[in-house]
Amino acid sequence: MSPASHRWFRIFFLLIAVSLGGCASSQSAGSLAELPTSSDETSNQKRANIRLQLAVGYYQQRQWEVALDEIKLALSAVPDFAEAYSVRALIYMEIGQLPLAEENFLRAIKLAPNNPDLSNNYGWFLCQNGRASQSISYFEAALKNRSYQSPAKALHNAGVCSLKLREEKVAEQYFMQAFKIEPSNSDITINLAKIYFKRGDYERARFYISRTLKADMLTPEVLWLGIKIEHKLENLAAENSLVTQLRRRHADSIEYANYKRGAYDE
């Protein structure tokens, strides 16, 4: 899984870790409506939330078996805990147990069909497993939900999956919408830079790659793309500066080997 994919999953887990686990407060006749808070949770819900947070922590430490055990304990407390099924699906996805991952995603969505995070994550699962054409409707479902707090994530994912479908203009639209929401997100800007470089719009490609570089995303891929853009624009000073960084940071990389043999157009 790419570093970009990991970042999107980290965001999801941080959201899950502070969730209330789908608790709801009861209202007596004639009482004022209130939003549910942690005080409205039953003891079982509190135990399930704690177990889920522990599972997320173990996931981040790549302790898969312990994380799965914590999910079991969460579900033993609250059997219809949709977020627990979703996190278990992501763990199974991470360790390559794809049928189990899908089974848990579908269970989570059945329990919480209007949860935009679940729709987004199942869409990403489909996209990463050869079913990109099916994934877009799940991203769109997440985006239509006005309560969704991470629309840039679904927009970015929809863009990535549109590229897999060779729908570059559609991908560009998704990425541009995501950029308007999160202009400092380097995963978004690098994808826009790639699109414009491929199209031969080098000035626009430079605009987005420069934002990626300013975010200190100095991977071999980013530096090499920056080098190729500056080479096309005949900006030798900027090109050499990026080459120096590529050599210092990633001398053993394929990208630096490509630079040394002059493979600017590959």
Short mmCIF file of C-alpha atoms in Angstrom, two decimals, residues 38-51 74 77-78:
data_model
loop_
_atom_site.label_atom_id
_atom_site.label_comp_id
_atom_site.label_asym_id
_atom_site.label_seq_id
_atom_site.Cartn_x
_atom_site.Cartn_y
_atom_site.Cartn_z
CA SER A 38 -20.84 10.33 26.08
CA SER A 39 -23.03 10.53 29.18
CA ASP A 40 -25.85 8.92 27.17
CA GLU A 41 -23.82 5.80 26.46
CA THR A 42 -24.63 2.52 28.12
CA SER A 43 -21.88 0.66 29.92
CA ASN A 44 -21.68 -1.76 26.99
CA GLN A 45 -21.25 1.09 24.52
CA LYS A 46 -18.50 2.61 26.62
CA ARG A 47 -16.68 -0.73 26.78
CA ALA A 48 -17.07 -1.18 23.03
CA ASN A 49 -15.69 2.30 22.31
CA ILE A 50 -12.67 1.69 24.54
CA ARG A 51 -11.97 -1.64 22.84
CA ALA A 74 -15.93 -4.56 21.17
CA ALA A 77 -20.23 -5.74 24.06
CA VAL A 78 -22.18 -4.20 21.15
#
